[in-house]
DNA sequence: CATTCGATGATTGTTGACAAATGACAATAG
DNA sequence: CTATTGTCATTTGTCAACAATCATCGAATG
């Protein structure tokens, strides 16, 4: 977990985690003044953070009214999002198989160990964080990480409904399958495992 | 061209147009104070606008340093972007063929007329605007427009290199082909025309 | 009784001043 | 001669006060 030096990023990270872990439910309004009091800072950085999260799709804004936590994507939209995520992450994995840089494999192994541990625990925020970090590691390897800013908003919208319909341990095993196929050098198998993991 | 009531959107629109039309080249730094003087307003709304454009992918920001116009996407990234755009717009067209609402056809026809005219003229900003509006109309019809916020950042990144390698009149005819297929009710043909248009 | 109009309170939008961080360059020590 | 340190100008980051806008609710009106 990285520590940002500027307030707006700290606020954004904090709120992002609270939304993704389900502590802030869709529809919950977020007021600038309230948050400013809560964080003990002025409204400026709060505004910046809310603007960030709005563009990331976690909040929706109405001019002169305020922001609230975004609704979970509809069935149709979610269907499109699934395809987009698959496209991006599959491209990244395909690119990785060109070089098979072992550095990524080491970091994925590390992440897997932490992820398994977190899935057993009760801190859902930690689980979300590690799940996201896993996929981010994959996306970051391709094209010097240039896909991340394209991938992040899509990923975040999907994770808006993280807590539901999800068996954490099964999710861990799916991650493990992907990494196993990469270790073994079987590209097709890795892509299939990825595809069936993203639903 | 819509006129926003709040300053940040006016500034964002203005800068967006200048970037997409090639008046602001990749790498050009944008300073808050300079822009504030230029627009005759304070730095607050400027900050908001720059944050918007950064999240849209048109600018890149470095903390405590500032923002500059984003570089054109690399070959690899562009390849992914093309696939994503195709996926989104194809989904929208497929959804439209479920209802075949004639309202969209009328608006596309209107857009085509203006687009043809603009392609003959010299105002590249106008051409970009109408090209974008064409695709936006398509995306907006599906799922009550919920795909737009997903689609826009992808579209904008692609349009960062709008001016180059492009025959405007050919672009018009490709638009026309798509609309013609939709009028005729030929879904496969429309999807193929769309796919070959987005490259 | 339904509807429109206007006052009111809450909330965002905007501003200008001040604080903090950064990068460039020159002075200095090894 | 190189590397380090200190200073300075520039630019972003933060703050608190003020203005503009919107939603709510109640009263007047048809």
Coordinates of C-alpha atoms (C1' of nucleotides) in Angstrom, one line a residue:
Chain A
X1 CA 0.0 0.0 0.0
X2 CA 1.6 3.2 -1.2
X3 CA 1.5 6.4 0.7
X4 CA 0.8 9.5 -1.3
X5 CA 2.3 12.8 -0.3
X6 CA -0.6 14.9 -1.4
X7 CA -3.9 15.0 0.4
X8 CA -6.2 14.5 -2.6
X9 CA -4.6 11.1 -3.3
X10 CA -4.9 10.0 0.3
X11 CA -8.5 11.0 0.4
X12 CA -9.2 9.3 -3.0
X13 CA -7.5 6.1 -1.9
X14 CA -9.4 6.0 1.4
X15 CA -12.8 6.5 -0.2
X16 CA -12.0 4.1 -3.0
X17 CA -11.3 1.4 -0.5
X18 CA -14.4 2.1 1.4
X19 CA -16.5 1.9 -1.7
X20 CA -15.0 -1.3 -3.1
X21 CA -15.2 -3.0 0.3
X22 CA -18.9 -2.3 0.5
X23 CA -18.7 0.1 3.4
X24 CA -20.2 2.8 1.2
X25 CA -23.2 1.4 -0.7
X26 CA -24.4 2.6 -4.1
X27 CA -26.5 5.7 -3.8
X28 CA -24.8 7.0 -0.7
X29 CA -24.3 10.8 -1.1
X30 CA -20.9 12.2 -0.3
X31 CA -20.8 15.9 0.7
X32 CA -17.7 18.0 0.4
X33 CA -18.1 19.8 3.7
X34 CA -18.8 16.7 5.7
X35 CA -15.8 14.9 4.3
X36 CA -13.6 18.0 4.9
X37 CA -14.6 17.9 8.6
X38 CA -14.1 14.2 8.7
X39 CA -10.6 14.3 7.3
X40 CA -9.7 17.5 9.1
X41 CA -8.7 19.3 5.9
X42 CA -10.3 21.9 3.6
X43 CA -12.7 21.3 0.8
X44 CA -10.1 21.8 -1.9
X45 CA -8.4 18.4 -1.9
X46 CA -11.7 16.8 -1.2
X47 CA -13.1 18.2 -4.4
X48 CA -10.1 16.9 -6.3
X49 CA -10.5 13.5 -4.9
X50 CA -14.2 13.4 -5.7
X51 CA -13.4 14.4 -9.2
X52 CA -10.9 11.6 -9.5
X53 CA -13.3 9.0 -8.3
X54 CA -16.1 10.3 -10.5
X55 CA -13.9 9.9 -13.6
X56 CA -13.0 6.5 -12.4
X57 CA -16.7 5.6 -12.4
X58 CA -17.0 5.0 -8.7
X59 CA -19.1 8.1 -8.2
X60 CA -21.7 10.0 -10.2
X61 CA -21.9 13.7 -10.1
X62 CA -24.7 16.1 -10.7
X63 CA -23.7 19.8 -11.2
X64 CA -24.6 22.0 -8.2
X65 CA -26.0 19.1 -6.4
X66 CA -23.2 16.7 -5.5
X67 CA -21.9 13.2 -5.9
X68 CA -23.1 9.8 -4.8
X69 CA -21.7 6.3 -5.0
X70 CA -22.4 4.9 -8.5
X71 CA -24.9 2.1 -9.0
X72 CA -23.7 -1.3 -10.0
X73 CA -23.5 -1.6 -13.8
X74 CA -26.6 -3.0 -15.5
X75 CA -26.6 -6.5 -16.9
X76 CA -25.9 -5.2 -20.4
X77 CA -23.1 -2.8 -19.3
X78 CA -21.5 -5.5 -17.2
X79 CA -21.5 -7.8 -20.2
X80 CA -19.6 -5.2 -22.2
X81 CA -17.2 -4.5 -19.3
X82 CA -16.4 -8.2 -19.0
X83 CA -15.4 -8.3 -22.7
X84 CA -13.3 -5.1 -22.3
X85 CA -11.4 -6.4 -19.3
X86 CA -10.8 -9.8 -21.0
X87 CA -9.5 -8.0 -24.1
X88 CA -7.0 -5.8 -22.1
X89 CA -5.7 -8.5 -19.7
X90 CA -5.5 -11.1 -22.5
X91 CA -3.4 -8.6 -24.6
X92 CA -1.1 -8.1 -21.6
X93 CA -0.6 -11.8 -21.1
X94 CA 0.0 -12.4 -24.7
X95 CA 2.6 -9.6 -24.7
X96 CA 4.2 -11.2 -21.6
X97 CA 4.7 -14.5 -23.4
X98 CA 6.9 -12.7 -25.9
X99 CA 9.5 -12.1 -23.3
X100 CA 8.5 -14.4 -20.4
X101 CA 10.2 -12.1 -18.0
X102 CA 10.5 -14.0 -14.8
X103 CA 10.3 -10.9 -12.7
X104 CA 6.5 -10.8 -13.1
X105 CA 6.2 -14.5 -12.1
X106 CA 8.0 -13.8 -8.8
X107 CA 5.7 -10.9 -8.0
X108 CA 2.6 -12.9 -8.9
X109 CA 3.8 -15.7 -6.6
X110 CA 4.3 -13.2 -3.8
X111 CA 0.8 -11.8 -4.4
X112 CA -0.7 -15.3 -4.4
X113 CA 0.7 -16.1 -1.0
X114 CA -0.7 -12.9 0.5
X115 CA -4.0 -13.4 -1.4
X116 CA -4.5 -16.9 0.0
X117 CA -3.9 -15.6 3.5
X118 CA -6.3 -12.7 3.0
X119 CA -9.1 -14.9 1.7
X120 CA -9.0 -16.8 4.9
X121 CA -9.2 -13.7 7.0
X122 CA -12.1 -11.3 7.4
X123 CA -10.7 -8.0 6.0
X124 CA -12.6 -7.7 2.7
X125 CA -10.8 -4.5 1.9
X126 CA -7.5 -6.3 2.0
X127 CA -8.9 -9.0 -0.3
X128 CA -10.1 -6.5 -2.9
X129 CA -6.8 -4.7 -2.7
X130 CA -4.8 -7.9 -3.4
X131 CA -7.2 -9.1 -6.1
X132 CA -6.8 -5.8 -7.9
X133 CA -3.0 -5.8 -7.4
X134 CA -2.8 -9.3 -9.0
X135 CA -4.5 -8.1 -12.2
X136 CA -2.7 -4.8 -12.1
X137 CA 0.7 -6.6 -12.1
X138 CA -0.3 -8.4 -15.3
X139 CA -1.5 -5.3 -17.0
X140 CA 1.5 -3.2 -15.9
X141 CA 4.0 -5.5 -17.6
X142 CA 2.7 -4.8 -21.1
X143 CA 3.9 -1.8 -23.1
X144 CA 5.6 -0.2 -20.1
X145 CA 2.4 -0.1 -18.1
X146 CA 0.6 2.2 -20.6
X147 CA -2.5 0.1 -20.4
X148 CA -3.2 0.7 -16.8
X149 CA -5.0 4.0 -17.1
X150 CA -7.2 2.5 -19.8
X151 CA -7.8 -0.6 -17.7
X152 CA -8.4 0.9 -14.2
X153 CA -11.8 2.6 -14.8
X154 CA -13.1 -0.6 -16.4
X155 CA -11.8 -2.7 -13.5
X156 CA -13.2 -0.4 -10.8
X157 CA -16.7 -0.4 -12.3
X158 CA -16.6 -4.2 -12.3
X159 CA -15.5 -4.3 -8.6
X160 CA -18.4 -2.1 -7.6
X161 CA -20.2 -5.4 -6.9
X162 CA -17.2 -7.2 -5.6
X163 CA -18.7 -8.6 -2.4
X164 CA -21.6 -10.4 -3.9
X165 CA -21.7 -13.8 -5.6
X166 CA -18.1 -14.6 -4.9
X167 CA -16.3 -17.5 -3.3
X168 CA -13.0 -16.0 -2.2
X169 CA -11.1 -19.3 -2.1
X170 CA -12.3 -20.2 -5.6
X171 CA -11.1 -16.9 -6.8
X172 CA -7.7 -17.7 -5.3
X173 CA -7.5 -21.0 -7.1
X174 CA -8.4 -19.3 -10.4
X175 CA -5.5 -16.8 -9.9
X176 CA -3.2 -19.8 -9.1
X177 CA -4.3 -21.5 -12.3
X178 CA -3.3 -18.6 -14.4
X179 CA 0.1 -18.3 -12.7
X180 CA 0.7 -22.0 -13.0
X181 CA 0.0 -21.9 -16.7
X182 CA 2.4 -19.0 -17.1
X183 CA 5.1 -20.9 -15.2
X184 CA 4.7 -23.9 -17.4
X185 CA 4.8 -21.7 -20.5
X186 CA 1.4 -22.7 -21.8
X187 CA 0.0 -19.5 -23.3
X188 CA -3.3 -20.9 -24.5
X189 CA -4.0 -22.4 -21.1
X190 CA -3.2 -19.1 -19.3
X191 CA -5.6 -17.2 -21.6
X192 CA -8.4 -19.7 -21.1
X193 CA -7.9 -19.6 -17.3
X194 CA -8.0 -15.8 -17.4
X195 CA -11.1 -15.8 -19.6
X196 CA -13.0 -18.1 -17.3
X197 CA -11.9 -16.1 -14.3
X198 CA -13.3 -12.8 -15.5
X199 CA -17.1 -13.1 -15.5
Chain B
X1 CA -22.0 22.4 -29.2
X2 CA -23.4 22.5 -25.7
X3 CA -22.8 25.4 -23.4
X4 CA -22.1 24.5 -19.8
X5 CA -23.1 26.8 -17.0
X6 CA -20.0 26.1 -14.9
X7 CA -16.6 27.3 -15.8
X8 CA -14.7 24.1 -15.4
X9 CA -16.7 22.4 -18.2
X10 CA -16.3 25.4 -20.5
X11 CA -12.6 25.3 -20.0
X12 CA -12.4 21.6 -20.4
X13 CA -14.4 21.7 -23.6
X14 CA -12.3 24.5 -25.0
X15 CA -9.0 22.7 -24.2
X16 CA -10.4 19.4 -25.4
X17 CA -11.2 20.9 -28.8
X18 CA -7.8 22.5 -29.1
X19 CA -6.0 19.3 -28.3
X20 CA -8.1 17.1 -30.7
X21 CA -7.8 19.6 -33.5
X22 CA -4.1 19.5 -33.2
X23 CA -3.6 23.1 -32.1
X24 CA -2.0 21.8 -28.9
X25 CA 0.6 19.2 -29.8
X26 CA 1.6 16.2 -27.6
X27 CA 4.1 17.3 -24.9
X28 CA 2.9 20.9 -24.7
X29 CA 2.9 21.9 -21.0
X30 CA -0.3 23.6 -19.6
X31 CA 0.2 25.8 -16.6
X32 CA -2.6 26.6 -14.3
X33 CA -1.7 30.2 -13.7
X34 CA -1.2 30.9 -17.4
X35 CA -4.5 29.4 -18.3
X36 CA -6.2 31.3 -15.5
X37 CA -4.9 34.6 -17.0
X38 CA -5.9 33.5 -20.5
X39 CA -9.5 32.7 -19.5
X40 CA -9.7 35.6 -17.1
X41 CA -10.8 33.4 -14.2
X42 CA -9.1 31.9 -11.1
X43 CA -7.1 28.8 -10.9
X44 CA -9.8 26.7 -9.2
X45 CA -11.9 25.9 -12.2
X46 CA -8.8 25.5 -14.3
X47 CA -7.6 22.8 -11.9
X48 CA -10.9 21.0 -12.2
X49 CA -10.8 21.1 -16.0
X50 CA -7.2 19.8 -16.1
X51 CA -8.1 17.0 -13.7
X52 CA -11.0 16.1 -16.0
X53 CA -8.8 16.0 -19.1
X54 CA -6.2 14.0 -17.3
X55 CA -8.6 11.3 -16.4
X56 CA -9.9 11.4 -20.0
X57 CA -6.4 10.6 -21.1
X58 CA -5.8 13.8 -23.1
X59 CA -3.3 15.1 -20.5
X60 CA -0.7 13.4 -18.3
X61 CA 0.0 14.8 -14.8
X62 CA 3.0 14.7 -12.6
X63 CA 2.5 15.7 -9.0
X64 CA 3.9 19.0 -8.0
X65 CA 5.1 19.6 -11.6
X66 CA 2.1 20.0 -13.8
X67 CA 0.4 18.6 -16.8
X68 CA 1.2 18.3 -20.5
X69 CA -0.6 17.1 -23.6
X70 CA -0.5 13.3 -23.7
X71 CA 1.6 11.5 -26.3
X72 CA -0.1 9.6 -29.1
X73 CA -0.7 6.0 -28.0
X74 CA 2.0 3.5 -29.0
X75 CA 1.4 0.9 -31.7
X76 CA 0.6 -1.7 -29.1
X77 CA -1.7 0.5 -27.0
X78 CA -3.5 1.7 -30.1
X79 CA -4.1 -1.9 -31.2
X80 CA -5.8 -2.6 -27.9
X81 CA -7.8 0.7 -28.1
X82 CA -9.1 -0.2 -31.6
X83 CA -10.4 -3.5 -30.2
X84 CA -12.0 -1.9 -27.3
X85 CA -13.8 0.7 -29.4
X86 CA -15.0 -1.9 -31.8
X87 CA -16.3 -4.0 -28.9
X88 CA -18.3 -1.1 -27.4
X89 CA -19.7 0.4 -30.6
X90 CA -20.5 -3.1 -32.0
X91 CA -22.4 -3.9 -28.8
X92 CA -24.3 -0.7 -29.1
X93 CA -25.3 -1.4 -32.8
X94 CA -26.3 -4.9 -31.9
X95 CA -28.5 -3.6 -29.2
X96 CA -30.0 -1.1 -31.6
X97 CA -31.0 -3.8 -34.0
X98 CA -33.2 -5.3 -31.2
X99 CA -35.5 -2.3 -31.4
X100 CA -34.6 -0.5 -34.7
X101 CA -35.7 2.8 -33.2
X102 CA -36.0 5.2 -36.1
X103 CA -35.2 8.2 -34.0
X104 CA -31.5 7.2 -34.1
X105 CA -31.6 6.9 -37.9
X106 CA -32.9 10.4 -38.2
X107 CA -30.3 11.9 -36.0
X108 CA -27.5 10.0 -37.9
X109 CA -28.9 11.3 -41.2
X110 CA -28.7 14.8 -39.8
X111 CA -25.2 14.3 -38.6
X112 CA -24.1 12.9 -42.0
X113 CA -25.3 16.0 -43.8
X114 CA -23.4 18.3 -41.5
X115 CA -20.3 15.9 -41.6
X116 CA -20.2 15.9 -45.4
X117 CA -20.3 19.7 -45.4
X118 CA -17.6 20.0 -42.7
X119 CA -15.3 17.6 -44.5
X120 CA -15.3 19.9 -47.5
X121 CA -14.4 22.9 -45.3
X122 CA -11.3 23.8 -43.5
X123 CA -12.4 23.7 -39.9
X124 CA -10.7 20.6 -38.6
X125 CA -12.2 21.2 -35.1
X126 CA -15.7 21.0 -36.6
X127 CA -14.9 17.8 -38.4
X128 CA -13.6 16.1 -35.2
X129 CA -16.6 17.3 -33.3
X130 CA -19.0 15.8 -35.9
X131 CA -17.1 12.6 -36.3
X132 CA -17.2 12.1 -32.5
X133 CA -20.9 13.1 -32.4
X134 CA -21.7 10.4 -34.9
X135 CA -20.2 7.6 -32.9
X136 CA -21.5 9.1 -29.7
X137 CA -25.1 8.9 -31.0
X138 CA -24.6 5.2 -31.6
X139 CA -23.2 4.6 -28.2
X140 CA -25.8 6.7 -26.5
X141 CA -28.7 4.6 -27.8
X142 CA -27.7 1.5 -26.0
X143 CA -28.6 0.8 -22.4
X144 CA -29.8 4.4 -21.8
X145 CA -26.4 5.9 -22.7
X146 CA -24.7 4.1 -19.8
X147 CA -21.8 3.1 -22.1
X148 CA -20.8 6.7 -22.9
X149 CA -18.6 7.2 -19.8
X150 CA -16.8 3.9 -20.6
X151 CA -16.4 4.7 -24.3
X152 CA -15.4 8.4 -24.1
X153 CA -11.8 8.0 -22.7
X154 CA -11.1 5.3 -25.2
X155 CA -12.4 7.3 -28.1
X156 CA -10.5 10.4 -27.0
X157 CA -7.2 8.6 -26.8
X158 CA -7.7 7.4 -30.3
X159 CA -8.5 10.8 -31.5
X160 CA -5.3 12.2 -30.2
X161 CA -3.8 11.4 -33.6
X162 CA -6.9 12.4 -35.5
X163 CA -5.3 14.7 -38.1
X164 CA -2.9 12.3 -39.6
X165 CA -3.3 9.5 -42.0
X166 CA -6.9 10.4 -42.7
X167 CA -8.9 11.1 -45.8
X168 CA -11.8 13.0 -44.6
X169 CA -14.1 12.2 -47.5
X170 CA -13.4 8.6 -47.2
X171 CA -14.3 8.8 -43.6
X172 CA -17.6 10.3 -44.5
X173 CA -18.4 7.5 -46.9
X174 CA -17.6 4.9 -44.2
X175 CA -20.1 6.6 -41.9
X176 CA -22.6 6.7 -44.7
X177 CA -22.1 2.9 -45.3
X178 CA -22.9 2.2 -41.7
X179 CA -26.1 4.2 -41.7
X180 CA -27.1 2.7 -45.1
X181 CA -26.8 -0.8 -43.7
X182 CA -28.9 0.2 -40.6
X183 CA -31.6 1.7 -42.8
X184 CA -31.7 -1.5 -44.8
X185 CA -31.9 -3.6 -41.7
X186 CA -28.7 -5.5 -42.5
X187 CA -27.0 -6.0 -39.1
X188 CA -24.1 -8.1 -40.3
X189 CA -23.3 -5.5 -42.9
X190 CA -23.5 -2.6 -40.4
X191 CA -21.1 -4.4 -38.0
X192 CA -18.6 -5.1 -40.8
X193 CA -18.7 -1.5 -42.0
X194 CA -18.1 -0.3 -38.4
X195 CA -15.3 -2.8 -37.9
X196 CA -13.5 -1.7 -41.1
X197 CA -14.1 2.0 -40.2
X198 CA -12.4 1.8 -36.8
X199 CA -8.7 1.2 -37.5
Chain C
dC1 C1' -57.9 20.3 -4.2
dA2 C1' -54.2 20.7 -7.2
dT3 C1' -50.7 24.0 -8.8
dT4 C1' -47.7 27.6 -9.1
dC5 C1' -44.8 30.8 -6.9
dG6 C1' -41.4 32.5 -3.8
dA7 C1' -38.6 32.4 0.5
dT8 C1' -35.1 29.6 2.8
dG9 C1' -31.5 26.6 4.0
dA10 C1' -28.1 23.5 2.3
dT11 C1' -24.6 22.5 -1.1
dT12 C1' -21.6 23.3 -4.8
dG13 C1' -18.9 26.9 -7.6
dT14 C1' -15.4 30.4 -7.5
dT15 C1' -11.9 33.4 -5.7
dG16 C1' -7.3 35.2 -4.0
dA17 C1' -3.8 34.5 -0.7
dC18 C1' -0.5 31.6 1.4
dA19 C1' 2.3 27.1 2.0
dA20 C1' 5.0 23.4 0.2
dA21 C1' 7.4 20.9 -3.3
dT22 C1' 10.2 20.7 -7.3
dG23 C1' 14.0 21.5 -10.7
dA24 C1' 17.8 24.3 -12.2
dC25 C1' 22.0 26.4 -11.2
dA26 C1' 25.8 28.0 -8.7
dA27 C1' 29.0 27.6 -4.9
dT28 C1' 31.8 24.6 -2.3
dA29 C1' 34.1 20.5 -0.5
dG30 C1' 36.5 16.2 -1.5
Chain D
dC1 C1' 37.1 17.4 -12.0
dT2 C1' 33.2 15.3 -9.7
dA3 C1' 29.8 15.2 -6.3
dT4 C1' 27.2 17.4 -2.9
dT5 C1' 24.8 21.0 -0.9
dG6 C1' 22.3 25.4 -0.7
dT7 C1' 19.6 28.9 -2.8
dC8 C1' 16.2 30.7 -5.7
dA9 C1' 12.4 31.0 -9.0
dT10 C1' 8.6 28.6 -10.7
dT11 C1' 4.7 25.8 -10.1
dT12 C1' 1.4 23.1 -7.8
dG13 C1' -1.0 22.1 -3.3
dT14 C1' -4.0 23.9 0.4
dC15 C1' -6.9 27.0 2.7
dA16 C1' -10.9 29.9 4.3
dA17 C1' -14.2 33.3 2.8
dC18 C1' -17.7 34.6 -0.5
dA19 C1' -21.0 33.9 -4.5
dA20 C1' -24.3 31.3 -7.2
dT21 C1' -27.3 27.5 -7.6
dC22 C1' -30.6 24.0 -6.5
dA23 C1' -34.1 21.3 -3.8
dT24 C1' -37.5 21.8 -0.3
dC25 C1' -41.4 23.4 1.8
dG26 C1' -45.2 26.3 2.7
dA27 C1' -48.4 29.9 1.3
dA28 C1' -51.2 32.1 -2.1
dT29 C1' -54.1 31.4 -6.1
dG30 C1' -57.0 29.5 -9.6

